[in-house]
Short mmCIF file of C-alpha atoms and ligand atoms in Angstrom, two decimals:
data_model
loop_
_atom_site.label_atom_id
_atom_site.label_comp_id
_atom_site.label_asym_id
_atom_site.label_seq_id
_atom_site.Cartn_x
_atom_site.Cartn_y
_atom_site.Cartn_z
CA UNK A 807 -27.48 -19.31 -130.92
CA UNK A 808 -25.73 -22.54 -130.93
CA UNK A 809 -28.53 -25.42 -131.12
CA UNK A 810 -31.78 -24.82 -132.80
CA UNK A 811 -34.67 -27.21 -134.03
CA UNK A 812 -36.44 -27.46 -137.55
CA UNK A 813 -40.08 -29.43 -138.13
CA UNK A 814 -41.70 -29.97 -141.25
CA UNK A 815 -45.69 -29.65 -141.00
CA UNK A 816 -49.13 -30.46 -143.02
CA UNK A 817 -48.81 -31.57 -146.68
CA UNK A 818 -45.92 -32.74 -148.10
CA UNK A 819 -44.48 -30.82 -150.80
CA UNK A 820 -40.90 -32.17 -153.45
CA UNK A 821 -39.62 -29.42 -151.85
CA UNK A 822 -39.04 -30.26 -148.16
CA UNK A 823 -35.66 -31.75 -147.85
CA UNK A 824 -34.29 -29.05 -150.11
CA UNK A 825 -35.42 -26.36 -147.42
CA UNK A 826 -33.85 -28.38 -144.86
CA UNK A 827 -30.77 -28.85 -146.52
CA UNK A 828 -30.60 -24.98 -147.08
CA UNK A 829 -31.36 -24.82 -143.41
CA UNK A 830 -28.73 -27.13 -142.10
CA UNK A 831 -26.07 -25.73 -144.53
CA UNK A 832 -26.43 -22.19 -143.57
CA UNK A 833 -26.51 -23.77 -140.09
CA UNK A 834 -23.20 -25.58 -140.54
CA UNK A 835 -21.82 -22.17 -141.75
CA UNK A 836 -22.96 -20.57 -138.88
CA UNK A 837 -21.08 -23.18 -136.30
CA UNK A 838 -25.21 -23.78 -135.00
CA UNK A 839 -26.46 -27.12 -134.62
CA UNK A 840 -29.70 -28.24 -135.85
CA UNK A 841 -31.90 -30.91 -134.43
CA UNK A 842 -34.88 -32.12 -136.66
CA UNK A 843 -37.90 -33.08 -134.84
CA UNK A 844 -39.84 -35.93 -136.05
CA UNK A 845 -43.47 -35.76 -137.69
CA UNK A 846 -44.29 -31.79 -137.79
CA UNK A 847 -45.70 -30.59 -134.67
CA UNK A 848 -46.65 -34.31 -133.90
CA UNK A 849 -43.15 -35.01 -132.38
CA UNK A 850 -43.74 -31.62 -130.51
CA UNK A 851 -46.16 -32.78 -128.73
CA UNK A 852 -45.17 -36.15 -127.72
CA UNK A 853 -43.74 -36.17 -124.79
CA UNK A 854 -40.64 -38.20 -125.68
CA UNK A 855 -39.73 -35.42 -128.70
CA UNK A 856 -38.17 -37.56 -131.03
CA UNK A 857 -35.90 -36.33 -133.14
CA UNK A 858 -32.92 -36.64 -135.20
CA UNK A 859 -29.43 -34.41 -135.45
CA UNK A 860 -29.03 -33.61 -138.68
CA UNK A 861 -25.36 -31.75 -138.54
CA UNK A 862 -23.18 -33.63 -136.30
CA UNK A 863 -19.67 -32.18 -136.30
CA UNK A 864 -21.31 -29.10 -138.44
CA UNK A 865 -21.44 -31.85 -141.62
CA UNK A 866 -24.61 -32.45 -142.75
CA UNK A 867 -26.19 -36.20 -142.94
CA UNK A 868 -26.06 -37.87 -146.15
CA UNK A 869 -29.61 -39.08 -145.34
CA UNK A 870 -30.71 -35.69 -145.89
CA UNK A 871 -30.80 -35.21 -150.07
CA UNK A 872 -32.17 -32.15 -151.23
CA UNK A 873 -32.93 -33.86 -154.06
CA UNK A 874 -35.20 -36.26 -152.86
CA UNK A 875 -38.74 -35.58 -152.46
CA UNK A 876 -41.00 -35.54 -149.32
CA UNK A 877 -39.08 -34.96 -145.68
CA UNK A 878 -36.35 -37.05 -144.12
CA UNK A 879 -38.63 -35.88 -140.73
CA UNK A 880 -42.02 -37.15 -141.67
CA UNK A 881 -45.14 -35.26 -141.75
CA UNK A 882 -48.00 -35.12 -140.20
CA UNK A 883 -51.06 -32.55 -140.09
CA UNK A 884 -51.63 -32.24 -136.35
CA UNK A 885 -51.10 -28.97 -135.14
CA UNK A 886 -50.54 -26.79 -131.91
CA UNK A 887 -53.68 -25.88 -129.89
CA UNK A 888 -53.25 -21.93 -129.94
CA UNK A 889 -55.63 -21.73 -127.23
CA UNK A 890 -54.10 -24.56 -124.72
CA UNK A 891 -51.56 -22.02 -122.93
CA UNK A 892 -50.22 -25.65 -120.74
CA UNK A 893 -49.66 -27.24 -124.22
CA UNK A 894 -47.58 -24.42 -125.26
CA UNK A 895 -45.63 -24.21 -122.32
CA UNK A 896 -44.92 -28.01 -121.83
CA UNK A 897 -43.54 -28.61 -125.71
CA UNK A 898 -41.38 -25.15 -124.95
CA UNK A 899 -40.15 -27.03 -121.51
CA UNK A 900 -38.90 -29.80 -123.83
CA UNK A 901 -37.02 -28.20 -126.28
CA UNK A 902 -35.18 -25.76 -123.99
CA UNK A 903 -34.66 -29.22 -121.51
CA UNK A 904 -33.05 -30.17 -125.23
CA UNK A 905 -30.85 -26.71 -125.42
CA UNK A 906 -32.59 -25.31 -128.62
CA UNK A 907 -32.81 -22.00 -128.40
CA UNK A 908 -35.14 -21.31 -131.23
CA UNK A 909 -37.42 -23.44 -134.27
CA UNK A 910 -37.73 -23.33 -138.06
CA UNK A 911 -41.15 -24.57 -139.09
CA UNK A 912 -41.57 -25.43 -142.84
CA UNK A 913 -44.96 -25.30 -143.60
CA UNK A 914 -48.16 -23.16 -145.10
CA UNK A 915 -51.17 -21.37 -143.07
CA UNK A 916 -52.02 -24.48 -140.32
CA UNK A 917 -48.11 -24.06 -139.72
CA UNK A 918 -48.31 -20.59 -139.12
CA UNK A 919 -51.29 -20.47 -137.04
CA UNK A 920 -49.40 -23.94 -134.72
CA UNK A 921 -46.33 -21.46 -134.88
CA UNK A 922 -47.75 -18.09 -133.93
CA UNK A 923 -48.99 -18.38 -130.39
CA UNK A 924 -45.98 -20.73 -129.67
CA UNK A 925 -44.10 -17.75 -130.32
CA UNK A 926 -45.23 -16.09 -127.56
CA UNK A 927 -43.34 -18.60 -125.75
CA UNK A 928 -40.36 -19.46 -128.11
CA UNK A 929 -38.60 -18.18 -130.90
CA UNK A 930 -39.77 -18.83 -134.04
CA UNK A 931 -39.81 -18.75 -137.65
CA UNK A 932 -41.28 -20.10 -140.86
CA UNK A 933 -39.84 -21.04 -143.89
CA UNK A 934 -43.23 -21.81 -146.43
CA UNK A 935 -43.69 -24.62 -148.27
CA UNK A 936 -47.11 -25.34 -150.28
CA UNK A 937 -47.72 -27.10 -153.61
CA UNK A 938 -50.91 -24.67 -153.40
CA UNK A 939 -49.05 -21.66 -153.91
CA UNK A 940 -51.41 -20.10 -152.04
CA UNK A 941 -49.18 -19.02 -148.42
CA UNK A 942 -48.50 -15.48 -149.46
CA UNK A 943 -50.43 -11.83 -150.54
CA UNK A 944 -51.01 -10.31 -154.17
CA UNK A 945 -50.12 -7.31 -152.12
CA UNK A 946 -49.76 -6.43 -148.43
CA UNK A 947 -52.85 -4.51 -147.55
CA UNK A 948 -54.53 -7.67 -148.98
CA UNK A 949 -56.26 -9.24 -146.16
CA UNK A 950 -57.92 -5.62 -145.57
CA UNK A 951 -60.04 -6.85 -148.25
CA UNK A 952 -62.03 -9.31 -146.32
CA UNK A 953 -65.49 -8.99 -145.05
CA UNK A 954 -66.73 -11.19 -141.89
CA UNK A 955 -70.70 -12.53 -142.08
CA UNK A 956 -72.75 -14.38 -140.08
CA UNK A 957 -73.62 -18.21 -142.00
CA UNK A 958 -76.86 -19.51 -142.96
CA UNK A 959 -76.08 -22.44 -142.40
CA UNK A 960 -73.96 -22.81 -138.89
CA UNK A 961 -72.91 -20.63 -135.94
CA UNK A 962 -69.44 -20.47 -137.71
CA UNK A 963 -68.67 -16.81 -139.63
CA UNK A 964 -68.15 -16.89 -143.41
CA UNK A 965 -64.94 -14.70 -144.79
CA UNK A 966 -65.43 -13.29 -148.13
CA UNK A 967 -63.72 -10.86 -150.20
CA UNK A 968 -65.19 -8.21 -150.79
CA UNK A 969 -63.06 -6.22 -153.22
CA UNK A 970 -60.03 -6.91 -155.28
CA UNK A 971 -57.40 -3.75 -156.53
CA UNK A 972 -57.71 -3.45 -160.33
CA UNK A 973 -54.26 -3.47 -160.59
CA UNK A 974 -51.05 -4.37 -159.08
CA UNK A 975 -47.12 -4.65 -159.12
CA UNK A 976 -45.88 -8.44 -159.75
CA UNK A 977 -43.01 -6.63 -157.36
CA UNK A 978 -45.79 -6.37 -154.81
CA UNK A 979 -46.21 -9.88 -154.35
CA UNK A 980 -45.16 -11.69 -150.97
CA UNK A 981 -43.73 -15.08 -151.61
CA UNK A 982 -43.54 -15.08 -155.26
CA UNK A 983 -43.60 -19.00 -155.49
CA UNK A 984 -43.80 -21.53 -152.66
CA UNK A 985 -41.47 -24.10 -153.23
CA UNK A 986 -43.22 -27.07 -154.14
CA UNK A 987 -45.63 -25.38 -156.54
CA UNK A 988 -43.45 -25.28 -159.61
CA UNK A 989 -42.58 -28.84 -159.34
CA UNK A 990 -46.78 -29.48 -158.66
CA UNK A 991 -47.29 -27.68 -162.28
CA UNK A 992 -44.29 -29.28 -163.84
CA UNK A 993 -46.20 -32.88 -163.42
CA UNK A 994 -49.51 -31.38 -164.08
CA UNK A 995 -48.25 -29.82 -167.58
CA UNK A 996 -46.86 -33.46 -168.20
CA UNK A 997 -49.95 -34.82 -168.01
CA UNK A 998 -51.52 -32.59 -169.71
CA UNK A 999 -49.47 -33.30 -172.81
CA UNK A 1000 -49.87 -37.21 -172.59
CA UNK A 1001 -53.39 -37.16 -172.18
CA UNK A 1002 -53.96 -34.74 -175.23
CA UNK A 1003 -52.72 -37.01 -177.72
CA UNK A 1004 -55.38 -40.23 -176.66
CA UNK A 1005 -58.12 -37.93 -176.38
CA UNK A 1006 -56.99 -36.48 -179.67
CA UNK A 1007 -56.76 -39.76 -180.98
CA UNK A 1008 -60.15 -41.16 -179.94
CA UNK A 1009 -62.08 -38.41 -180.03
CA UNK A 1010 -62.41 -37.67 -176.65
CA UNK A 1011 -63.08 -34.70 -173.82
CA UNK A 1012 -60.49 -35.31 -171.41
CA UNK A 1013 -61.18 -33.72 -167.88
CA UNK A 1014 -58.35 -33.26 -165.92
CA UNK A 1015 -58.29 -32.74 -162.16
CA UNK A 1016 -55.83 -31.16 -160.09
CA UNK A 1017 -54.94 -29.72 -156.73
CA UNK A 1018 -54.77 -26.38 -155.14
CA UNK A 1019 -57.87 -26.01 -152.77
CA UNK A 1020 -59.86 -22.92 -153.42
CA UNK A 1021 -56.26 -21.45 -155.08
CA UNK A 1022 -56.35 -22.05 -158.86
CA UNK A 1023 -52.33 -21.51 -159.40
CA UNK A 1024 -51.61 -24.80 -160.25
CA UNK A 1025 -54.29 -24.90 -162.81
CA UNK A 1026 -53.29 -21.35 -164.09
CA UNK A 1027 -49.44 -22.78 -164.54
CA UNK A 1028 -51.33 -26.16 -165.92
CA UNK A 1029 -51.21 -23.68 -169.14
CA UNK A 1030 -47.93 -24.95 -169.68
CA UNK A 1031 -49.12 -28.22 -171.23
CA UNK A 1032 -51.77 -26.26 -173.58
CA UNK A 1033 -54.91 -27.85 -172.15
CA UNK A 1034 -57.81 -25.94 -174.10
CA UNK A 1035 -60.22 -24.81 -170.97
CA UNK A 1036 -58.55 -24.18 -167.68
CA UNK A 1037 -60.87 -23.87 -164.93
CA UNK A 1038 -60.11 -21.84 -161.86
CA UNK A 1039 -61.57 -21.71 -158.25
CA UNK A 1040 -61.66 -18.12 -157.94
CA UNK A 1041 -64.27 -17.80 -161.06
CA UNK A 1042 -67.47 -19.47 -160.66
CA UNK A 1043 -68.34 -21.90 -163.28
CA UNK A 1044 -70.56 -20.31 -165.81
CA UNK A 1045 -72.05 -23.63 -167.58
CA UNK A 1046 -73.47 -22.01 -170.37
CA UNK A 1047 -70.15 -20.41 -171.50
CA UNK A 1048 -68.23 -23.08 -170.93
CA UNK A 1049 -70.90 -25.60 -173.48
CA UNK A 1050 -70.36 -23.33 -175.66
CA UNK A 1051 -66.66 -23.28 -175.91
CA UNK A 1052 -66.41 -27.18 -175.89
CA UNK A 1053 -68.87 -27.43 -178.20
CA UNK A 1054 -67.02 -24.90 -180.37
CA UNK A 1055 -63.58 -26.93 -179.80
CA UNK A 1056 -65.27 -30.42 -180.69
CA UNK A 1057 -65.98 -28.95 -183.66
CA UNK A 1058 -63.23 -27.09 -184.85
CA UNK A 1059 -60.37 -30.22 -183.69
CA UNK A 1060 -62.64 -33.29 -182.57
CA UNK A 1061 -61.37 -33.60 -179.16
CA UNK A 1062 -60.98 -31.41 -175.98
CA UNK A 1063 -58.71 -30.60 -172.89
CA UNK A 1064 -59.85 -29.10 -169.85
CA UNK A 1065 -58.49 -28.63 -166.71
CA UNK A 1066 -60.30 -28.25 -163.58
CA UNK A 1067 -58.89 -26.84 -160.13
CA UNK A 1068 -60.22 -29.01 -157.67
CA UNK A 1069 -62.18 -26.59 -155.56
CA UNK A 1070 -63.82 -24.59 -158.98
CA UNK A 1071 -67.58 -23.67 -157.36
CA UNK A 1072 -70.71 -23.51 -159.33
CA UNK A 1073 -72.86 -20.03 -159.67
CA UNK A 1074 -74.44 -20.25 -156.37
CA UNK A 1075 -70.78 -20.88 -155.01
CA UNK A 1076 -70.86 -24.24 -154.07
CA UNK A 1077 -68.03 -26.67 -154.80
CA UNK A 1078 -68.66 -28.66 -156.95
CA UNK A 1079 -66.68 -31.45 -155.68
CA UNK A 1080 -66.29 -31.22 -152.31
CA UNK A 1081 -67.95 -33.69 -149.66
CA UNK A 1082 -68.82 -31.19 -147.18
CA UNK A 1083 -68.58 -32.93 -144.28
CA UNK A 1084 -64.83 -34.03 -144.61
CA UNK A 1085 -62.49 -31.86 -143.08
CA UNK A 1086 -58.77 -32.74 -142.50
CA UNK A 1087 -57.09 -31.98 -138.89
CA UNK A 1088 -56.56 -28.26 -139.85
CA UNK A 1089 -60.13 -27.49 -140.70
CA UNK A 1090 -59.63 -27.85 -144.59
CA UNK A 1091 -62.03 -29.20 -146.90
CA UNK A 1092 -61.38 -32.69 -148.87
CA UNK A 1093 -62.21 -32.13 -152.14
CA UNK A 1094 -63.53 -35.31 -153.62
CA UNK A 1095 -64.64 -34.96 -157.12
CA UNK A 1096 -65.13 -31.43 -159.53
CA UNK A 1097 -63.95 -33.61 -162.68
CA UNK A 1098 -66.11 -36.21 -161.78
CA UNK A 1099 -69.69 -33.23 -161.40
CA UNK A 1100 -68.33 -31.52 -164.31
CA UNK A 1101 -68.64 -34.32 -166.25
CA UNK A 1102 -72.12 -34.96 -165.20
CA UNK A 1103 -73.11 -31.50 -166.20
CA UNK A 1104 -71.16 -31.51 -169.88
CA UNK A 1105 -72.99 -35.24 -170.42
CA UNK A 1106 -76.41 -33.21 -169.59
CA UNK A 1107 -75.99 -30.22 -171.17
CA UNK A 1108 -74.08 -31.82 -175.08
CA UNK A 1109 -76.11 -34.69 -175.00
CA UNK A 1110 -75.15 -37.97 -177.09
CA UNK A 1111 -76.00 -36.25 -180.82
CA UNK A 1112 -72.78 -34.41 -180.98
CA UNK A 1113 -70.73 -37.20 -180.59
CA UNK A 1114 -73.14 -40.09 -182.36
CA UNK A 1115 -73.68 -38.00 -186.12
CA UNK A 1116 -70.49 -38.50 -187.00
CA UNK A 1117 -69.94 -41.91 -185.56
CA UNK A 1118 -67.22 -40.80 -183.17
CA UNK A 1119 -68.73 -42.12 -179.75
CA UNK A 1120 -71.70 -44.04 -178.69
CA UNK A 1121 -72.76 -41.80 -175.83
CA UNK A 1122 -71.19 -38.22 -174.22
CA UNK A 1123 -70.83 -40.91 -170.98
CA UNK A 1124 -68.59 -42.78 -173.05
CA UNK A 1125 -66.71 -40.14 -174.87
CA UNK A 1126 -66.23 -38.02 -171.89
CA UNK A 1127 -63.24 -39.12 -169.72
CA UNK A 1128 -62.09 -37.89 -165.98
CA UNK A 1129 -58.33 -37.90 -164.56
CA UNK A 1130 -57.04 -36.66 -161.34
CA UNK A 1131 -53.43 -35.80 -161.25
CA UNK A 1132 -53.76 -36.63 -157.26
CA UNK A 1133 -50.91 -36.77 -155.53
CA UNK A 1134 -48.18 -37.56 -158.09
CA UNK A 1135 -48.22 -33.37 -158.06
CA UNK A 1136 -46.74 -33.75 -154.43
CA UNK A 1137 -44.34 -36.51 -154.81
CA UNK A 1138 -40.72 -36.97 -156.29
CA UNK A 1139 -38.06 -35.33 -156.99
CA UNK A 1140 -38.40 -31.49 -157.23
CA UNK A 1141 -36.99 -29.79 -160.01
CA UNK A 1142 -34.37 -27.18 -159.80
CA UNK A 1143 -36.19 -23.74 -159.23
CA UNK A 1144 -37.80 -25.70 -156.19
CA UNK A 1145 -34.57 -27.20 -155.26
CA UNK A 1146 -32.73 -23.68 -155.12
CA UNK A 1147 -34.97 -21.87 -154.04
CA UNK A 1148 -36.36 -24.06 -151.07
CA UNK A 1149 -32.62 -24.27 -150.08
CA UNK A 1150 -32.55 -20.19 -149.99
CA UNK A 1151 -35.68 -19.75 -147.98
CA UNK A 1152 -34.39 -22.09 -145.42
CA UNK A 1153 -31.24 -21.00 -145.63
CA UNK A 1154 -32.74 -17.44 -144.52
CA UNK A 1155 -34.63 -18.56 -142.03
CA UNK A 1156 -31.85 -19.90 -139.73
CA UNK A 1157 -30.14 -16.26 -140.34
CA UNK A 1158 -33.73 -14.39 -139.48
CA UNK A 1159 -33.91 -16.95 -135.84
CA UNK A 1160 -30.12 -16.79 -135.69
CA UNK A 1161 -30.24 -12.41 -136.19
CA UNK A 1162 -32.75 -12.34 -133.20
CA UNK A 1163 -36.17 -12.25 -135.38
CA UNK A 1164 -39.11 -13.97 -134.49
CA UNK A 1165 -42.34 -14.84 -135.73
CA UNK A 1166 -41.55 -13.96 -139.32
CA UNK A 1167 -41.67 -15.58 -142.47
CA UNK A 1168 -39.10 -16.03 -144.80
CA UNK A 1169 -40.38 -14.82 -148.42
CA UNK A 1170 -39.19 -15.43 -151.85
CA UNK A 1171 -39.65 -11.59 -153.75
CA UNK A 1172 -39.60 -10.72 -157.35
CA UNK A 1173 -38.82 -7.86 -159.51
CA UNK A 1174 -37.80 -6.84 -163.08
CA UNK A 1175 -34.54 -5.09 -161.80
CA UNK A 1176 -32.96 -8.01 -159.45
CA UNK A 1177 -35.10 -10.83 -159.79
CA UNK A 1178 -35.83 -13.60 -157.00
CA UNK A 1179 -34.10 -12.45 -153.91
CA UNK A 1180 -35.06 -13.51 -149.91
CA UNK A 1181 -36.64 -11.10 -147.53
CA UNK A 1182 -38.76 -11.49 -143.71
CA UNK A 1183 -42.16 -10.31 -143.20
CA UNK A 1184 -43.69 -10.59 -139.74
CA UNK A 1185 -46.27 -13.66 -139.89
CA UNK A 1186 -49.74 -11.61 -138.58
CA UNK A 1187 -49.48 -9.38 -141.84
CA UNK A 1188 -51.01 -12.40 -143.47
CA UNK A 1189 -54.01 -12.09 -140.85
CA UNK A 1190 -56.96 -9.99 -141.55
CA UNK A 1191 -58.70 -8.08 -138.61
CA UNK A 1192 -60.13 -10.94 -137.05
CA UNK A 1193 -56.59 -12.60 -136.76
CA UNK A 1194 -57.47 -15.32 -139.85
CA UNK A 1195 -55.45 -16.21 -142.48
CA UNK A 1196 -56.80 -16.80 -145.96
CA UNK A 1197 -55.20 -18.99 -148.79
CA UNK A 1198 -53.89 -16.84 -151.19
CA UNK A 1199 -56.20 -16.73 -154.18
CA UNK A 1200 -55.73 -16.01 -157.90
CA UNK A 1201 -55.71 -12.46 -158.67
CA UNK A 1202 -58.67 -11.53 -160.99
CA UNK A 1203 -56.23 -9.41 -163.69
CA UNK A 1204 -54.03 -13.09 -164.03
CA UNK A 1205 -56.65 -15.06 -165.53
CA UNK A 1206 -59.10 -14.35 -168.22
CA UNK A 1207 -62.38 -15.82 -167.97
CA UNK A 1208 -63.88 -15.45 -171.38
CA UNK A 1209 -61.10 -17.27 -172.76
CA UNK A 1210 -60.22 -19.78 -169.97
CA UNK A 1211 -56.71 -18.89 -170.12
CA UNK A 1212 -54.08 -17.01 -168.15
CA UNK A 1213 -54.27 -13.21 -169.05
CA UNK A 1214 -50.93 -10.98 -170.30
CA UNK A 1215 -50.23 -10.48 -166.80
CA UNK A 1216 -51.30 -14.37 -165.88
CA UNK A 1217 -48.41 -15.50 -168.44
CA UNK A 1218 -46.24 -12.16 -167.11
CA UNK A 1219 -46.42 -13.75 -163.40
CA UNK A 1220 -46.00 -17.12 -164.71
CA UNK A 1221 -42.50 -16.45 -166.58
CA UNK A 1222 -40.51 -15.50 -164.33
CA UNK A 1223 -41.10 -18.96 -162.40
CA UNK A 1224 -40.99 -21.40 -165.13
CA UNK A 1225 -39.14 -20.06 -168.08
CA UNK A 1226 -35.73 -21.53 -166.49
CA UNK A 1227 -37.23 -24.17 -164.13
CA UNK A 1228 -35.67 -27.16 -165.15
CA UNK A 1229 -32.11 -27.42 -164.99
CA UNK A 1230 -30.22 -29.92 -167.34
CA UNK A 1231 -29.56 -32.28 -164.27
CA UNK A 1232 -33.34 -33.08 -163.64
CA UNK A 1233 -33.15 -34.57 -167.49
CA UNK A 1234 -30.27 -36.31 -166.89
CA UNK A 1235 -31.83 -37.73 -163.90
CA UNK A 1236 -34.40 -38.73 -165.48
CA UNK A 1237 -32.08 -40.18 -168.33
CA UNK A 1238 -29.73 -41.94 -166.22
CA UNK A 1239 -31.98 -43.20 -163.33
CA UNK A 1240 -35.22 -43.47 -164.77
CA UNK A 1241 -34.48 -47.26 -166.25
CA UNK A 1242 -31.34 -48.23 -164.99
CA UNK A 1243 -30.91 -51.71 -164.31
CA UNK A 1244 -30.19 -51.88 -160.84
CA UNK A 1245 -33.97 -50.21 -160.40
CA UNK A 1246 -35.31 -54.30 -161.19
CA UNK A 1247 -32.56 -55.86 -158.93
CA UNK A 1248 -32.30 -53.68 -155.71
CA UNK A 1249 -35.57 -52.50 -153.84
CA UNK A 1250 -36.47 -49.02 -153.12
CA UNK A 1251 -34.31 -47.80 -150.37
CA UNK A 1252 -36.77 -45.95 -148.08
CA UNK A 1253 -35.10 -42.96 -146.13
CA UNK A 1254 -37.27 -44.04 -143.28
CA UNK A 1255 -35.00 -46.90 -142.42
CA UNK A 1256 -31.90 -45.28 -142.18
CA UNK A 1257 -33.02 -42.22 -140.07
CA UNK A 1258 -34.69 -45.06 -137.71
CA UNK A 1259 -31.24 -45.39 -137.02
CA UNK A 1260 -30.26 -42.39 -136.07
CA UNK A 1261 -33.43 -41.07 -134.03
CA UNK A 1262 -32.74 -40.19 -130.30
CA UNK A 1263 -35.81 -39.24 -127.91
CA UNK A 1264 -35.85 -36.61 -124.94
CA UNK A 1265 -36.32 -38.71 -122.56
CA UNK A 1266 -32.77 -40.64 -123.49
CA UNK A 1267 -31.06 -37.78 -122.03
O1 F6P B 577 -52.51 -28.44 -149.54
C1 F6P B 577 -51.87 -29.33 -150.35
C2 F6P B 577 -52.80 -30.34 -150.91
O2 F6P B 577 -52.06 -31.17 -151.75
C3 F6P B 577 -54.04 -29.79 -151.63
O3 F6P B 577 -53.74 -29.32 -152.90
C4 F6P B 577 -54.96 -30.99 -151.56
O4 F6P B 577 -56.31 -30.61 -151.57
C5 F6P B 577 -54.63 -31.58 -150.24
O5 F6P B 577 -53.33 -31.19 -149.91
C6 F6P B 577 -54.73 -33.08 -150.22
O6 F6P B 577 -54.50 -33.50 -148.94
P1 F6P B 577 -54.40 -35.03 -148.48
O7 F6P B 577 -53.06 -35.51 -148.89
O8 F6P B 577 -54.57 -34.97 -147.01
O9 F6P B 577 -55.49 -35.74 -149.21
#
């Protein structure tokens, strides 16, 4: 292969450039050139595929830092019609009237089901990316595990799962860690920690919000920062237990933590903070406000007593506070485990296109005896029997829901990832950068501007 092309798709992770620089570098080694195409699958599909080379003269760009958060190529969350054969065949036209002979997507499950059928046509091959942490199996006959049902609601069919193993290998997982997600639970566990000491201070519940869809991992890493409750989306909420813990807590150290995965359901299984009718382009759920309802139901079910007898708030309203992390777990600069590892998995995915594979995944494995190495896995065995793929959820033996807290093998799968995340440069970043004086006299310089300059369009040629 001499030129191939690389797209960055859906959400954004801290981790993007870093896969692209891994990609580009192994590329460089390799004597291929890469081509980045603008905006995800967006740029795909217009017809002037703009785009930008990223390894002129086998040297990388110096616009692309793998330290830098976000994408040097833009994002978007449109994606491939699987269905529209004439789509499929006109975006293929373009890149082979381009030369490329084959296409790294970075991205999670809307990626993969863009880059699957275009496969058919086109070599292909993913490198994952999610924040979620939820692009991967507990263990490979996984999906098996799903049962298919007719909705009461609307024509469309509900997936549910029906069983779980009682037990399994940490070895057994595929994709260990998506880069993205340990920098996600790095800010979250920061948070965590600042907001403990003013709702310490005054008294307060604090209810923090943060990300992950109906995947709880970055709540379950949120453990990090100590909060007292975590709250997953994988275990229904059972009210009762939880009053009883806070109230418990309030006592015992007059204040109380909780965190609360955005898409955490309620008995009957409903969300309880998503506004159903929002979708984004890829069919997901927006998740609006869980903090927000489970606040409403701890105001209802403590009443104002607890806090008024000892004088410590006027009203559970008033002493009960909401935060959503929101995006600040996407953004910024991605701390080293993401940084290396992100670099890896791209890296490996120019040698799985480059080696002939296609429609694989590149995966990031774990084990006791040799620790994080890089392997390929053919995309469908994420798919179940009716060709869907489901976010990867928490595994039931990981988290403990009578104590709200990871279980042994929770904080077993969470070591490996975090116990040497940080590396000494992302403090000295912070140390050095942070408030240097040239921040207040020279304006942000946006990436955007520079690769402006370098962008070229199909239809140039
Ligand atoms: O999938 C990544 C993610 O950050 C989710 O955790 C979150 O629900 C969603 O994206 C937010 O998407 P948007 O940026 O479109 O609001």
């Amino acid at each position: 292969m001499k030129r191939i092309a690389i797209l960055t798709a859906g959400g954004d992770t801290p981790a993007l450039n870093a896969t692209i620089y891994g990609a580009v570098e192994r590329a460089n080694q390799l004597g291929v050139e890469v081509l980045g195409i603008m905006k995800g699958f967006g740029g795909m599909i217009d017809p002037r595929l703009p785009y930008v080379h990223l390894n002129p003269l086998f040297s990388t760009i110096p616009e692309l830092d793998p330290c830098q958060g976000g994408t040097l190529l833009g994002a978007s969350r449109t994606y491939i019609d699987g269905d529209d054969t004439e789509q499929m065949k006109l975006v293929t036209g373009r890149l082979e009237k381009l030369s490329i002979e084959g296409l790294v997507c970075i991205g999670g499950d809307g990626t993969l089901n863009g880059m699957q059928p275009l496969s058919e046509f086109f070599p292909c091959v993913l490198a994952p990316k999610t924040i979620d942490n939820d692009l991967g199996l507990n263990y490979l006959d996984e999906p098996n595990e799903y049962v298919r049902e007719e909705s009461p609601e609307d024509d469309k069919p509900v997936y549910r799962k029906q069983s779980s193993r009682d037990e399994f290998e940490l070895s057994d997982i595929v994709n260990y860690a998506t880069p993205g997600y340990a920098t996600a639970v790095f800010v979250v566990a920061q948070a965590i920690q600042r907001i403990r000491t003013t709702a310490e201070s005054h008294r307060r519940i604090a209810i923090v919000e943060v990300m992950g869809r109906q995947s709880g991992y970055i709540a379950l890493g949120s453990a990090y920062g100590q909060p007292d409750i975590i709250l997953i989306p994988e275990v229904p909420l059972d009210a009762s237990l939880l009053e009883h813990r806070v109230r418990e807590l309030y006592d015992l150290q007059k204040h109380v933590v909780i965190v609360i995965g955005e898409g955490v359901v309620d008995s009957t299984g409903h969300w309880l903070g998503a506004v159903s009718s929002s979708v984004d382009p890829a069919g997901n759920i927006r998740f609006s406000g869980a903090a927000e309802q489970l606040k409403k139901i701890l105001v209802g079910a403590l009443g104002d007593d607890v806090f008024r007898v000892q004088r410590r708030h006027e009203s559970a309203d008033s002493a009960i506070f909401t935060r959503k992390v929101g995006h600040t777990q996407r953004g910024g600069r991605p701390i080293e485990f993401d940084r290396f590892h992100a670099a890896q998995l791209g890296g490996n995915a120019v040698e799985m296109l480059v080696h002939g594979q296609n429609n694989t995944m590149s995966t990031l494995q774990w084990s006791e005896q040799n620790g994080f190495v890089y392997e390929s896995l053919a995309a469908s065995k994420l798919r179940d029997r009716w060709n869907v793929i489901h976010p990867r959820i928490v595994h039931p033996s990981l988290y403990n829901p009578k104590r709200f807290q990871p279980s042994k093998l929770g904080v077993q799968y969470l070591m490996p990832i975090f116990t040497n995340a940080i590396g000494s440069d992302d403090m000295e970043h912070i140390r050095a950068d942070l408030f240097s004086p040239g921040n207040l006299a020279t304006r942000y310089q946006s990436v955007n501007i520079d690769v402006q300059k370098r962008l070229q369009y199909l239809t140039d040629d």
